Amino acid sequence: MAKLETVNETEVAVLEPELVELAREIAAGERSFHRLPAELDAATAAAVRRRALELRAAASGGVLELRNLGAFTLDAERAATRHCESFTGAIQVPLGMVGPLRLRGEDLERGGEESVMVPLATTEGALLASVNRGCRAITAAGGATVWVDDVGMTRAPVFRTRDLGDSRNLVRFLEENFEEMRVRAAATSRFLELLEIRPLVLGGTTVLARFRFLTGDAMGMNMVTIACDRLVRELIEPATGARCVALSGNYCTDKKSSSVNFQLGRGKRVIAECVLDSGTLERTLKTRAELLVEVQLRKNLHGSIAAGSMGYNAQFANVLAALFIATGQDLAHVVEGAMGLTHFEARDDGAVYASVTLPDLPVAAVGGGTGLDTQREALAILDVKPDPARPGAAARRLAAIAGAVVLAGELSLMAAFTSNDLASAHERLGRGGSERAT
Ligand code: NAP
């Protein structure tokens, strides 16, 4: 088994000769990366894989020293069996805090109003400083109000039929047997509830059926996929003769930006708003309402229309990616969360009304990467903890916080455009300048 020795303050695995031989076999292509003896524990198997990579590089005259990938605290067995095949180590991403961020909404506890510190993980210098400035402005002006609609998670199998008559039969079957499907779906998980089936016939012989479910505190993709598979194999195919070509027919739409998700929502549909008075705008954001409104119009609307983008915003993706990494969300869903609208209105007294609309925000408080130790700690900082008595409440809380912190990011970056601060802030904070963000 592997022992550890310390080199330059980094713990490096020292492998026994039989493990080095295993690594040599992998490096020589005699054994595949993922096929290691079952009796090896996950951390040792990872050390063998790292050594194999080093030997592989050496064989072609290169020098590769992997001294950091093996320095991790996560539970290797859990990581290797639930999260990452061919587990080889861990990548670290710097974590920082923004806040306090004041927000209110029905999906928050303690009387619906509170102040949170938000963990964000990123490699982009200047991001946290910018979002923190937005948090300061929102908090100084009285906080953000957030509305979370639990739209539900979707899966849309695609079927092939013989002709239009068969397609109509399939659509009728889905409508007439909704209750039977609701009951069968509920039997696959304690937290799953079928809300809707939305069929669409295309080209006469293609039928897409967009199933939508509540999934409690889970993001829900495994749950809805398992339930749809059961319904398709046990009920829909035998009864209609339609053939399911793919369990995901892209009308879901999972991990792609799409107008169907923009219109109908997916996961959580979140709107966060605040009103910033002119003093806060000037003191904290160094801007004025009419300047923000103009950048919104010409950049986020005109520019996005010109580009054919569905991201009518400045940086939803930046803030969501950092929150998703910190809290163990499925990172590919940033592509969905990045769709949405930032909106500014100038008020007569020099204040600005600001809002963000995120129609498609899949988030989880249980399942997937939320179970990893460091990600659980980040969720604990946000007090996002599933309560069996209130399934779904923890995920809605996380969605509400996400909405408010995205609003903070929008306000700060949009203000930076109005005062031409963007390039200088990145130069100072993203290129190792001595100044520290406050
Ligand atoms: P999951 O990791 O499969 O866990 C969901 C399970 O957690 C539920 O079935 C439920 O168990 C249990 N659970 C316990 N407390 C719960 C609560 N309060 N609310 C809801 N569930 C609770 O989670 P998932 O969200 O369905 O799937 C997420 C994973 O799917 C991620 O790792 C993601 O990367 C991956 N993913 C899968 C697909 C796919 O097509 N399969 C697509 C995209 C992403 P019971 O069933 O016992 O009630």
Short mmCIF file of C-alpha atoms and ligand atoms in Angstrom, two decimals:
data_model
loop_
_atom_site.label_atom_id
_atom_site.label_comp_id
_atom_site.label_asym_id
_atom_site.label_seq_id
_atom_site.Cartn_x
_atom_site.Cartn_y
_atom_site.Cartn_z
CA MET A 1 0.00 0.00 0.00
CA ALA A 2 1.05 3.60 -0.48
CA LYS A 3 2.90 5.50 2.25
CA LEU A 4 3.25 9.25 2.32
CA GLU A 5 6.41 11.34 2.42
CA THR A 6 6.63 15.10 2.52
CA VAL A 7 8.40 16.91 -0.32
CA ASN A 8 8.30 20.71 -0.39
CA GLU A 9 5.41 20.66 2.07
CA THR A 10 3.40 18.46 -0.30
CA GLU A 11 2.58 14.88 0.64
CA VAL A 12 3.65 12.51 -2.10
CA ALA A 13 2.72 8.83 -2.21
CA VAL A 14 5.68 6.45 -2.05
CA LEU A 15 4.55 3.29 -3.78
CA GLU A 16 5.48 -0.28 -2.92
CA PRO A 17 7.26 -2.15 -5.76
CA GLU A 18 4.13 -4.12 -6.71
CA LEU A 19 2.19 -0.88 -7.08
CA VAL A 20 4.95 0.64 -9.20
CA GLU A 21 4.68 -2.47 -11.38
CA LEU A 22 0.94 -1.83 -11.75
CA ALA A 23 1.70 1.76 -12.74
CA ARG A 24 4.26 0.51 -15.26
CA GLU A 25 1.66 -1.84 -16.79
CA ILE A 26 -0.76 1.08 -17.20
CA ALA A 27 1.95 3.31 -18.65
CA ALA A 28 2.93 0.60 -21.12
CA GLY A 29 -0.70 0.16 -22.21
CA GLU A 30 -0.86 -3.40 -20.82
CA ARG A 31 -3.64 -2.45 -18.41
CA SER A 32 -6.31 0.23 -18.69
CA PHE A 33 -6.49 3.19 -16.31
CA HIS A 34 -9.77 2.18 -14.79
CA ARG A 35 -9.00 -1.57 -14.38
CA LEU A 36 -7.02 -1.80 -11.16
CA PRO A 37 -7.26 -4.72 -8.70
CA ALA A 38 -10.52 -4.43 -6.73
CA GLU A 39 -8.69 -4.85 -3.39
CA LEU A 40 -6.84 -1.53 -3.83
CA ASP A 41 -8.43 1.28 -1.84
CA ALA A 42 -9.42 4.34 -3.86
CA ALA A 43 -6.62 6.60 -2.59
CA THR A 44 -3.95 4.00 -3.44
CA ALA A 45 -5.49 3.35 -6.85
CA ALA A 46 -5.36 7.11 -7.48
CA ALA A 47 -1.67 7.19 -6.48
CA VAL A 48 -0.96 4.33 -8.93
CA ARG A 49 -2.71 6.23 -11.72
CA ARG A 50 -0.69 9.37 -10.99
CA ARG A 51 2.54 7.36 -11.08
CA ALA A 52 1.41 5.76 -14.35
CA LEU A 53 1.00 9.21 -15.85
CA GLU A 54 4.52 10.15 -14.71
CA LEU A 55 5.99 6.94 -16.16
CA ARG A 56 4.10 7.45 -19.40
CA ALA A 57 5.59 10.91 -19.76
CA ALA A 58 9.06 9.57 -18.88
CA ALA A 59 8.76 6.87 -21.54
CA SER A 60 8.49 9.53 -24.20
CA GLY A 61 11.36 11.57 -22.75
CA GLY A 62 9.23 14.01 -20.77
CA VAL A 63 9.27 14.97 -17.11
CA LEU A 64 5.97 15.00 -15.24
CA GLU A 65 5.79 15.35 -11.45
CA LEU A 66 2.30 15.19 -9.97
CA ARG A 67 2.90 16.48 -6.44
CA ASN A 68 -0.38 18.23 -5.84
CA LEU A 69 -3.18 16.17 -7.37
CA GLY A 70 -2.87 13.68 -4.51
CA ALA A 71 -3.12 16.30 -1.74
CA PHE A 72 -6.81 16.23 -0.91
CA THR A 73 -9.10 15.80 2.08
CA LEU A 74 -12.12 14.39 0.30
CA ASP A 75 -13.32 10.85 0.94
CA ALA A 76 -11.53 8.94 -1.83
CA GLU A 77 -13.85 5.91 -1.66
CA ARG A 78 -16.92 8.08 -2.03
CA ALA A 79 -15.33 10.16 -4.80
CA ALA A 80 -14.27 7.05 -6.74
CA THR A 81 -17.53 5.14 -6.39
CA ARG A 82 -20.11 7.92 -6.69
CA HIS A 83 -18.56 10.90 -8.38
CA CYS A 84 -15.61 10.18 -10.64
CA GLU A 85 -14.50 7.02 -12.43
CA SER A 86 -10.74 6.45 -12.85
CA PHE A 87 -10.32 8.61 -9.74
CA THR A 88 -6.80 10.10 -9.87
CA GLY A 89 -6.80 13.00 -7.41
CA ALA A 90 -8.48 16.33 -6.87
CA ILE A 91 -8.29 19.81 -8.35
CA GLN A 92 -8.45 22.65 -5.85
CA VAL A 93 -10.25 25.90 -6.58
CA PRO A 94 -9.78 28.96 -4.33
CA LEU A 95 -12.81 29.77 -2.17
CA GLY A 96 -13.79 33.21 -0.90
CA MET A 97 -16.78 34.88 0.72
CA VAL A 98 -19.02 37.72 -0.36
CA GLY A 99 -21.45 39.44 1.94
CA PRO A 100 -23.13 40.07 4.22
CA LEU A 101 -25.95 40.08 1.68
CA ARG A 102 -29.34 41.09 2.97
CA LEU A 103 -32.32 39.42 1.34
CA ARG A 104 -35.93 38.53 1.97
CA GLY A 105 -38.47 36.17 0.48
CA GLU A 106 -40.92 33.42 1.29
CA ASP A 107 -38.24 30.80 0.71
CA LEU A 108 -36.04 32.09 3.51
CA GLU A 109 -36.44 31.39 7.19
CA ARG A 110 -36.29 33.62 10.27
CA GLY A 111 -39.29 35.71 9.29
CA GLY A 112 -38.36 35.83 5.63
CA GLU A 113 -35.52 38.36 6.01
CA GLU A 114 -31.88 37.69 6.77
CA SER A 115 -28.27 38.40 6.04
CA VAL A 116 -26.00 35.75 4.51
CA MET A 117 -22.33 35.23 3.74
CA VAL A 118 -22.00 33.50 0.36
CA PRO A 119 -19.13 31.12 -0.52
CA LEU A 120 -17.85 31.45 -4.10
CA ALA A 121 -15.08 29.32 -5.65
CA THR A 122 -13.23 30.70 -8.64
CA THR A 123 -9.89 31.27 -10.30
CA GLU A 124 -10.98 34.64 -11.70
CA GLY A 125 -9.35 37.46 -9.78
CA ALA A 126 -11.61 40.52 -9.33
CA LEU A 127 -14.84 38.46 -9.42
CA LEU A 128 -15.38 38.32 -5.66
CA ALA A 129 -14.34 41.93 -5.16
CA SER A 130 -16.91 42.94 -7.76
CA VAL A 131 -19.74 40.76 -6.43
CA ASN A 132 -18.97 41.89 -2.89
CA ARG A 133 -19.37 45.51 -3.97
CA GLY A 134 -22.81 44.60 -5.33
CA CYS A 135 -23.67 42.89 -2.01
CA ARG A 136 -22.62 46.04 -0.13
CA ALA A 137 -24.85 48.20 -2.32
CA ILE A 138 -27.88 45.89 -1.99
CA THR A 139 -27.44 45.56 1.78
CA ALA A 140 -26.96 49.32 2.26
CA ALA A 141 -30.14 50.02 0.32
CA GLY A 142 -32.27 47.63 2.39
CA GLY A 143 -31.75 44.25 0.77
CA ALA A 144 -33.01 42.20 -2.17
CA THR A 145 -36.43 40.58 -2.46
CA VAL A 146 -36.47 37.15 -4.11
CA TRP A 147 -39.25 35.03 -5.58
CA VAL A 148 -38.54 31.36 -6.27
CA ASP A 149 -40.93 29.28 -8.34
CA ASP A 150 -40.22 25.54 -8.06
CA VAL A 151 -41.01 24.76 -11.70
CA GLY A 152 -39.64 21.24 -11.45
CA MET A 153 -37.14 19.08 -13.30
CA THR A 154 -37.85 17.88 -16.83
CA ARG A 155 -37.02 14.89 -19.00
CA ALA A 156 -38.33 14.54 -22.56
CA PRO A 157 -38.07 11.13 -24.22
CA VAL A 158 -38.37 11.15 -28.03
CA PHE A 159 -40.49 8.49 -29.76
CA ARG A 160 -40.75 7.24 -33.34
CA THR A 161 -44.19 6.27 -34.63
CA ARG A 162 -45.34 4.81 -37.97
CA ASP A 163 -47.57 7.67 -39.04
CA LEU A 164 -49.64 10.62 -37.91
CA GLY A 165 -52.43 8.37 -36.62
CA ASP A 166 -49.99 6.58 -34.30
CA SER A 167 -48.61 9.91 -33.15
CA ARG A 168 -52.09 11.13 -32.25
CA ASN A 169 -52.73 7.88 -30.38
CA LEU A 170 -49.55 8.34 -28.39
CA VAL A 171 -50.46 11.92 -27.46
CA ARG A 172 -53.97 10.77 -26.45
CA PHE A 173 -52.48 7.94 -24.37
CA LEU A 174 -50.26 10.39 -22.48
CA GLU A 175 -53.24 12.64 -21.76
CA GLU A 176 -55.64 9.88 -20.72
CA ASN A 177 -53.17 7.95 -18.53
CA PHE A 178 -51.63 10.84 -16.64
CA GLU A 179 -52.88 9.63 -13.24
CA GLU A 180 -51.51 6.10 -13.76
CA MET A 181 -48.14 7.58 -14.71
CA ARG A 182 -48.18 9.94 -11.72
CA VAL A 183 -48.68 6.99 -9.36
CA ARG A 184 -46.03 4.83 -11.03
CA ALA A 185 -43.50 7.69 -11.03
CA ALA A 186 -44.11 8.37 -7.34
CA ALA A 187 -43.25 4.73 -6.58
CA THR A 188 -39.66 5.32 -7.76
CA SER A 189 -38.78 7.91 -5.07
CA ARG A 190 -40.23 9.35 -1.87
CA PHE A 191 -39.70 12.85 -3.23
CA LEU A 192 -40.89 12.61 -6.83
CA GLU A 193 -44.16 14.07 -8.05
CA LEU A 194 -45.21 14.17 -11.71
CA LEU A 195 -46.72 17.57 -12.53
CA GLU A 196 -47.16 17.63 -16.29
CA ILE A 197 -46.54 15.86 -19.59
CA ARG A 198 -46.18 18.22 -22.55
CA PRO A 199 -46.27 16.41 -25.90
CA LEU A 200 -45.08 17.82 -29.23
CA VAL A 201 -45.49 16.09 -32.62
CA LEU A 202 -42.93 16.99 -35.29
CA GLY A 203 -42.56 15.68 -38.84
CA GLY A 204 -45.55 13.36 -38.38
CA THR A 205 -43.61 10.45 -36.86
CA THR A 206 -41.57 12.11 -34.10
CA VAL A 207 -43.23 12.64 -30.71
CA LEU A 208 -41.45 14.45 -27.91
CA ALA A 209 -42.96 14.22 -24.42
CA ARG A 210 -41.63 16.75 -21.87
CA PHE A 211 -42.24 15.22 -18.41
CA ARG A 212 -42.02 17.70 -15.50
CA PHE A 213 -41.58 16.62 -11.86
CA LEU A 214 -41.08 18.08 -8.40
CA THR A 215 -37.94 16.49 -6.94
CA GLY A 216 -37.77 17.73 -3.34
CA ASP A 217 -34.32 19.03 -2.41
CA ALA A 218 -32.56 17.14 -5.21
CA MET A 219 -31.73 18.74 -8.57
CA GLY A 220 -33.52 15.67 -9.85
CA MET A 221 -31.91 14.53 -13.10
CA ASN A 222 -31.24 10.98 -11.93
CA MET A 223 -34.67 10.78 -10.33
CA VAL A 224 -36.59 11.93 -13.41
CA THR A 225 -34.48 9.80 -15.74
CA ILE A 226 -35.16 6.68 -13.68
CA ALA A 227 -38.89 7.46 -13.49
CA CYS A 228 -39.20 8.22 -17.23
CA ASP A 229 -37.34 5.01 -18.08
CA ARG A 230 -39.89 3.00 -16.04
CA LEU A 231 -42.87 4.75 -17.60
CA VAL A 232 -41.54 4.34 -21.13
CA ARG A 233 -40.56 0.67 -20.83
CA GLU A 234 -43.41 -0.57 -18.65
CA LEU A 235 -46.32 1.51 -19.86
CA ILE A 236 -45.93 3.73 -22.91
CA GLU A 237 -44.10 1.46 -25.36
CA PRO A 238 -46.16 -1.69 -24.64
CA ALA A 239 -49.47 0.19 -24.80
CA THR A 240 -48.84 2.33 -27.89
CA GLY A 241 -46.27 0.48 -29.99
CA ALA A 242 -44.29 3.71 -30.24
CA ARG A 243 -40.53 3.21 -30.06
CA CYS A 244 -38.50 5.36 -27.68
CA VAL A 245 -35.45 6.43 -29.69
CA ALA A 246 -33.75 8.27 -26.81
CA LEU A 247 -34.78 8.80 -23.20
CA SER A 248 -33.55 12.38 -23.55
CA GLY A 249 -34.90 13.99 -26.69
CA ASN A 250 -33.30 17.44 -26.08
CA TYR A 251 -36.75 18.99 -25.55
CA CYS A 252 -36.06 18.62 -21.78
CA THR A 253 -33.69 20.63 -22.28
CA ASP A 254 -30.76 19.39 -20.20
CA LYS A 255 -27.40 21.19 -20.25
CA LYS A 256 -28.08 23.30 -23.33
CA SER A 257 -29.52 26.79 -23.53
CA SER A 258 -33.00 26.62 -25.06
CA SER A 259 -36.01 28.80 -25.64
CA VAL A 260 -38.33 26.09 -24.25
CA ASN A 261 -36.58 26.38 -20.87
CA PHE A 262 -36.52 30.15 -21.10
CA GLN A 263 -40.28 30.25 -21.64
CA LEU A 264 -41.49 27.40 -19.42
CA GLY A 265 -38.72 27.37 -16.82
CA ARG A 266 -36.71 24.44 -15.50
CA GLY A 267 -35.50 23.63 -12.00
CA LYS A 268 -36.22 26.88 -10.17
CA ARG A 269 -37.47 30.05 -11.84
CA VAL A 270 -35.99 32.91 -9.81
CA ILE A 271 -36.55 36.66 -9.82
CA ALA A 272 -34.55 38.93 -7.49
CA GLU A 273 -35.11 42.69 -7.20
CA CYS A 274 -33.92 45.70 -5.23
CA VAL A 275 -34.21 49.47 -5.29
CA LEU A 276 -30.93 51.36 -4.85
CA ASP A 277 -31.21 55.00 -3.77
CA SER A 278 -29.06 57.63 -5.50
CA GLY A 279 -26.71 57.94 -2.51
CA THR A 280 -25.90 54.22 -2.53
CA LEU A 281 -25.47 54.30 -6.30
CA GLU A 282 -22.96 57.14 -6.03
CA ARG A 283 -21.10 56.04 -2.89
CA THR A 284 -20.85 52.30 -3.46
CA LEU A 285 -21.24 51.77 -7.18
CA LYS A 286 -19.86 55.11 -8.45
CA THR A 287 -22.71 55.41 -10.93
CA ARG A 288 -26.17 56.90 -11.59
CA ALA A 289 -29.49 55.31 -12.49
CA GLU A 290 -29.68 56.66 -16.05
CA LEU A 291 -26.18 55.37 -16.84
CA LEU A 292 -27.11 51.88 -15.69
CA VAL A 293 -30.32 51.99 -17.73
CA GLU A 294 -28.42 52.95 -20.86
CA VAL A 295 -25.80 50.20 -20.51
CA GLN A 296 -28.63 47.74 -19.91
CA LEU A 297 -30.42 48.82 -23.10
CA ARG A 298 -27.47 48.98 -25.45
CA LYS A 299 -25.36 46.14 -24.07
CA ASN A 300 -27.68 43.56 -22.51
CA LEU A 301 -30.59 44.07 -24.89
CA HIS A 302 -29.32 45.46 -28.20
CA GLY A 303 -25.99 43.63 -28.01
CA SER A 304 -27.56 40.33 -27.01
CA ILE A 305 -30.21 40.62 -29.73
CA ALA A 306 -27.45 41.29 -32.27
CA ALA A 307 -25.58 38.24 -31.01
CA GLY A 308 -28.64 35.98 -30.95
CA SER A 309 -27.88 35.31 -27.28
CA MET A 310 -30.44 34.32 -24.65
CA GLY A 311 -28.25 35.82 -21.95
CA TYR A 312 -29.66 39.33 -21.70
CA ASN A 313 -27.32 39.91 -18.80
CA ALA A 314 -23.74 40.82 -17.97
CA GLN A 315 -22.38 37.87 -15.99
CA PHE A 316 -24.94 35.42 -14.58
CA ALA A 317 -22.58 32.59 -15.62
CA ASN A 318 -19.62 33.98 -13.66
CA VAL A 319 -21.47 34.15 -10.37
CA LEU A 320 -23.37 30.89 -10.85
CA ALA A 321 -20.22 28.95 -11.82
CA ALA A 322 -18.49 30.13 -8.64
CA LEU A 323 -21.51 29.28 -6.47
CA PHE A 324 -22.00 25.92 -8.22
CA ILE A 325 -18.36 24.90 -7.69
CA ALA A 326 -18.50 25.88 -4.01
CA THR A 327 -21.77 24.08 -3.26
CA GLY A 328 -21.39 20.93 -5.37
CA GLN A 329 -23.96 21.68 -8.06
CA ASP A 330 -23.83 20.07 -11.50
CA LEU A 331 -21.52 22.52 -13.28
CA ALA A 332 -22.90 21.85 -16.74
CA HIS A 333 -26.16 23.46 -15.61
CA VAL A 334 -24.43 26.85 -15.62
CA VAL A 335 -25.20 26.84 -19.35
CA GLU A 336 -28.92 26.87 -18.45
CA GLY A 337 -28.61 29.27 -15.53
CA ALA A 338 -26.73 31.73 -17.71
CA MET A 339 -29.90 32.46 -19.71
CA GLY A 340 -31.93 35.31 -18.32
CA LEU A 341 -32.60 39.00 -18.11
CA THR A 342 -31.16 41.88 -16.13
CA HIS A 343 -33.52 44.83 -15.90
CA PHE A 344 -33.05 48.43 -14.70
CA GLU A 345 -35.59 51.24 -14.36
CA ALA A 346 -34.68 54.79 -13.34
CA ARG A 347 -36.98 56.23 -10.66
CA ASP A 348 -37.87 59.94 -10.37
CA ASP A 349 -35.78 60.45 -7.21
CA GLY A 350 -32.55 59.22 -8.83
CA ALA A 351 -32.95 55.69 -7.48
CA VAL A 352 -32.78 52.62 -9.70
CA TYR A 353 -35.05 49.57 -9.65
CA ALA A 354 -32.91 46.54 -10.55
CA SER A 355 -33.91 42.93 -11.11
CA VAL A 356 -32.59 39.66 -12.49
CA THR A 357 -34.82 36.93 -13.94
CA LEU A 358 -33.37 33.43 -14.06
CA PRO A 359 -35.93 31.17 -15.77
CA ASP A 360 -33.85 27.99 -15.61
CA LEU A 361 -31.87 27.35 -12.44
CA PRO A 362 -31.37 23.66 -11.53
CA VAL A 363 -29.99 23.52 -7.96
CA ALA A 364 -29.76 20.90 -5.22
CA ALA A 365 -29.34 20.61 -1.48
CA VAL A 366 -28.97 16.79 -1.65
CA GLY A 367 -27.59 14.37 -4.23
CA GLY A 368 -24.79 14.70 -6.77
CA GLY A 369 -21.77 16.73 -5.65
CA THR A 370 -23.56 18.25 -2.64
CA GLY A 371 -22.52 15.17 -0.62
CA LEU A 372 -18.77 15.89 -0.83
CA ASP A 373 -17.30 17.12 2.47
CA THR A 374 -16.04 20.56 1.40
CA GLN A 375 -19.18 21.27 -0.62
CA ARG A 376 -21.32 20.30 2.39
CA GLU A 377 -19.42 22.82 4.49
CA ALA A 378 -20.12 25.52 1.90
CA LEU A 379 -23.82 24.62 1.98
CA ALA A 380 -23.70 24.74 5.80
CA ILE A 381 -22.32 28.32 5.64
CA LEU A 382 -25.50 29.17 3.73
CA ASP A 383 -27.59 27.17 6.22
CA VAL A 384 -28.87 25.06 3.34
CA LYS A 385 -29.84 21.85 5.13
CA PRO A 386 -32.60 19.51 3.94
CA ASP A 387 -35.41 19.04 6.45
CA PRO A 388 -37.40 15.82 5.91
CA ALA A 389 -40.49 17.64 7.21
CA ARG A 390 -40.22 20.30 4.45
CA PRO A 391 -38.89 18.62 1.31
CA GLY A 392 -37.75 21.14 -1.29
CA ALA A 393 -37.34 24.04 1.15
CA ALA A 394 -33.53 23.80 1.32
CA ALA A 395 -33.15 23.79 -2.49
CA ARG A 396 -35.53 26.76 -2.76
CA ARG A 397 -33.45 28.60 -0.15
CA LEU A 398 -30.28 27.99 -2.18
CA ALA A 399 -32.07 29.22 -5.32
CA ALA A 400 -33.16 32.41 -3.51
CA ILE A 401 -29.61 33.13 -2.36
CA ALA A 402 -28.34 32.40 -5.89
CA GLY A 403 -30.79 34.95 -7.30
CA ALA A 404 -29.72 37.66 -4.86
CA VAL A 405 -26.00 37.10 -5.38
CA VAL A 406 -26.46 37.09 -9.17
CA LEU A 407 -28.23 40.47 -8.78
CA ALA A 408 -25.20 41.72 -6.80
CA GLY A 409 -22.88 40.60 -9.60
CA GLU A 410 -24.98 42.33 -12.24
CA LEU A 411 -25.17 45.62 -10.37
CA SER A 412 -21.45 45.80 -9.78
CA LEU A 413 -20.30 44.82 -13.26
CA MET A 414 -22.87 47.05 -14.99
CA ALA A 415 -21.75 49.94 -12.77
CA ALA A 416 -18.12 49.21 -13.70
CA PHE A 417 -19.05 49.68 -17.36
CA THR A 418 -20.60 53.06 -16.63
CA SER A 419 -17.46 54.29 -14.84
CA ASN A 420 -14.98 52.54 -17.18
CA ASP A 421 -13.61 50.55 -14.23
CA LEU A 422 -13.69 47.09 -15.77
CA ALA A 423 -10.23 46.90 -17.33
CA SER A 424 -8.45 48.61 -14.45
CA ALA A 425 -10.09 46.37 -11.82
CA HIS A 426 -9.04 43.24 -13.70
CA GLU A 427 -5.54 44.61 -14.11
CA ARG A 428 -5.28 45.33 -10.37
CA LEU A 429 -7.00 42.24 -8.96
CA GLY A 430 -6.68 39.57 -11.62
CA ARG A 431 -2.98 39.97 -12.39
CA GLY A 432 -1.54 39.65 -8.91
CA GLY A 433 -1.51 43.34 -8.07
CA SER A 434 -0.67 44.09 -4.46
CA GLU A 435 -4.08 45.59 -3.71
CA ARG A 436 -6.43 43.30 -1.84
CA ALA A 437 -10.14 43.37 -2.55
CA THR A 438 -12.26 44.72 0.24
P1 NAP B 1 -29.40 11.74 -6.73
O1 NAP B 1 -27.95 11.92 -6.41
O2 NAP B 1 -29.77 10.63 -7.64
O3 NAP B 1 -30.19 11.65 -5.37
C1 NAP B 1 -31.61 11.73 -5.35
C2 NAP B 1 -32.11 10.84 -4.23
O4 NAP B 1 -31.84 11.45 -2.96
C3 NAP B 1 -33.61 10.69 -4.28
O5 NAP B 1 -33.94 9.62 -5.12
C4 NAP B 1 -33.96 10.46 -2.84
O6 NAP B 1 -34.01 9.11 -2.47
C5 NAP B 1 -32.79 10.98 -2.04
N1 NAP B 1 -33.20 12.07 -1.13
C6 NAP B 1 -32.99 12.13 0.20
N2 NAP B 1 -33.49 13.25 0.74
C7 NAP B 1 -34.07 13.93 -0.27
C8 NAP B 1 -34.76 15.18 -0.35
N3 NAP B 1 -34.94 15.94 0.73
N4 NAP B 1 -35.21 15.57 -1.56
C9 NAP B 1 -35.02 14.82 -2.66
N5 NAP B 1 -34.38 13.63 -2.64
C10 NAP B 1 -33.89 13.19 -1.46
O7 NAP B 1 -29.91 13.15 -7.23
P2 NAP B 1 -30.57 13.67 -8.56
O8 NAP B 1 -30.79 15.08 -8.24
O9 NAP B 1 -31.72 12.87 -9.06
O10 NAP B 1 -29.43 13.53 -9.60
C11 NAP B 1 -28.30 14.36 -9.50
C12 NAP B 1 -27.17 13.69 -10.19
O11 NAP B 1 -27.58 13.40 -11.53
C13 NAP B 1 -25.97 14.58 -10.32
O12 NAP B 1 -24.82 13.84 -9.94
C14 NAP B 1 -25.92 14.91 -11.79
O13 NAP B 1 -24.64 15.16 -12.22
C15 NAP B 1 -26.53 13.69 -12.39
N6 NAP B 1 -27.13 13.82 -13.72
C16 NAP B 1 -27.78 12.74 -14.20
C17 NAP B 1 -28.38 12.79 -15.42
C18 NAP B 1 -29.12 11.60 -15.93
O14 NAP B 1 -29.58 11.64 -17.05
N7 NAP B 1 -29.26 10.55 -15.15
C19 NAP B 1 -28.34 13.96 -16.20
C20 NAP B 1 -27.70 15.08 -15.66
C21 NAP B 1 -27.08 14.99 -14.43
P3 NAP B 1 -35.32 8.17 -2.47
O15 NAP B 1 -35.42 7.76 -3.90
O16 NAP B 1 -34.90 7.10 -1.58
O17 NAP B 1 -36.49 8.89 -2.04
#
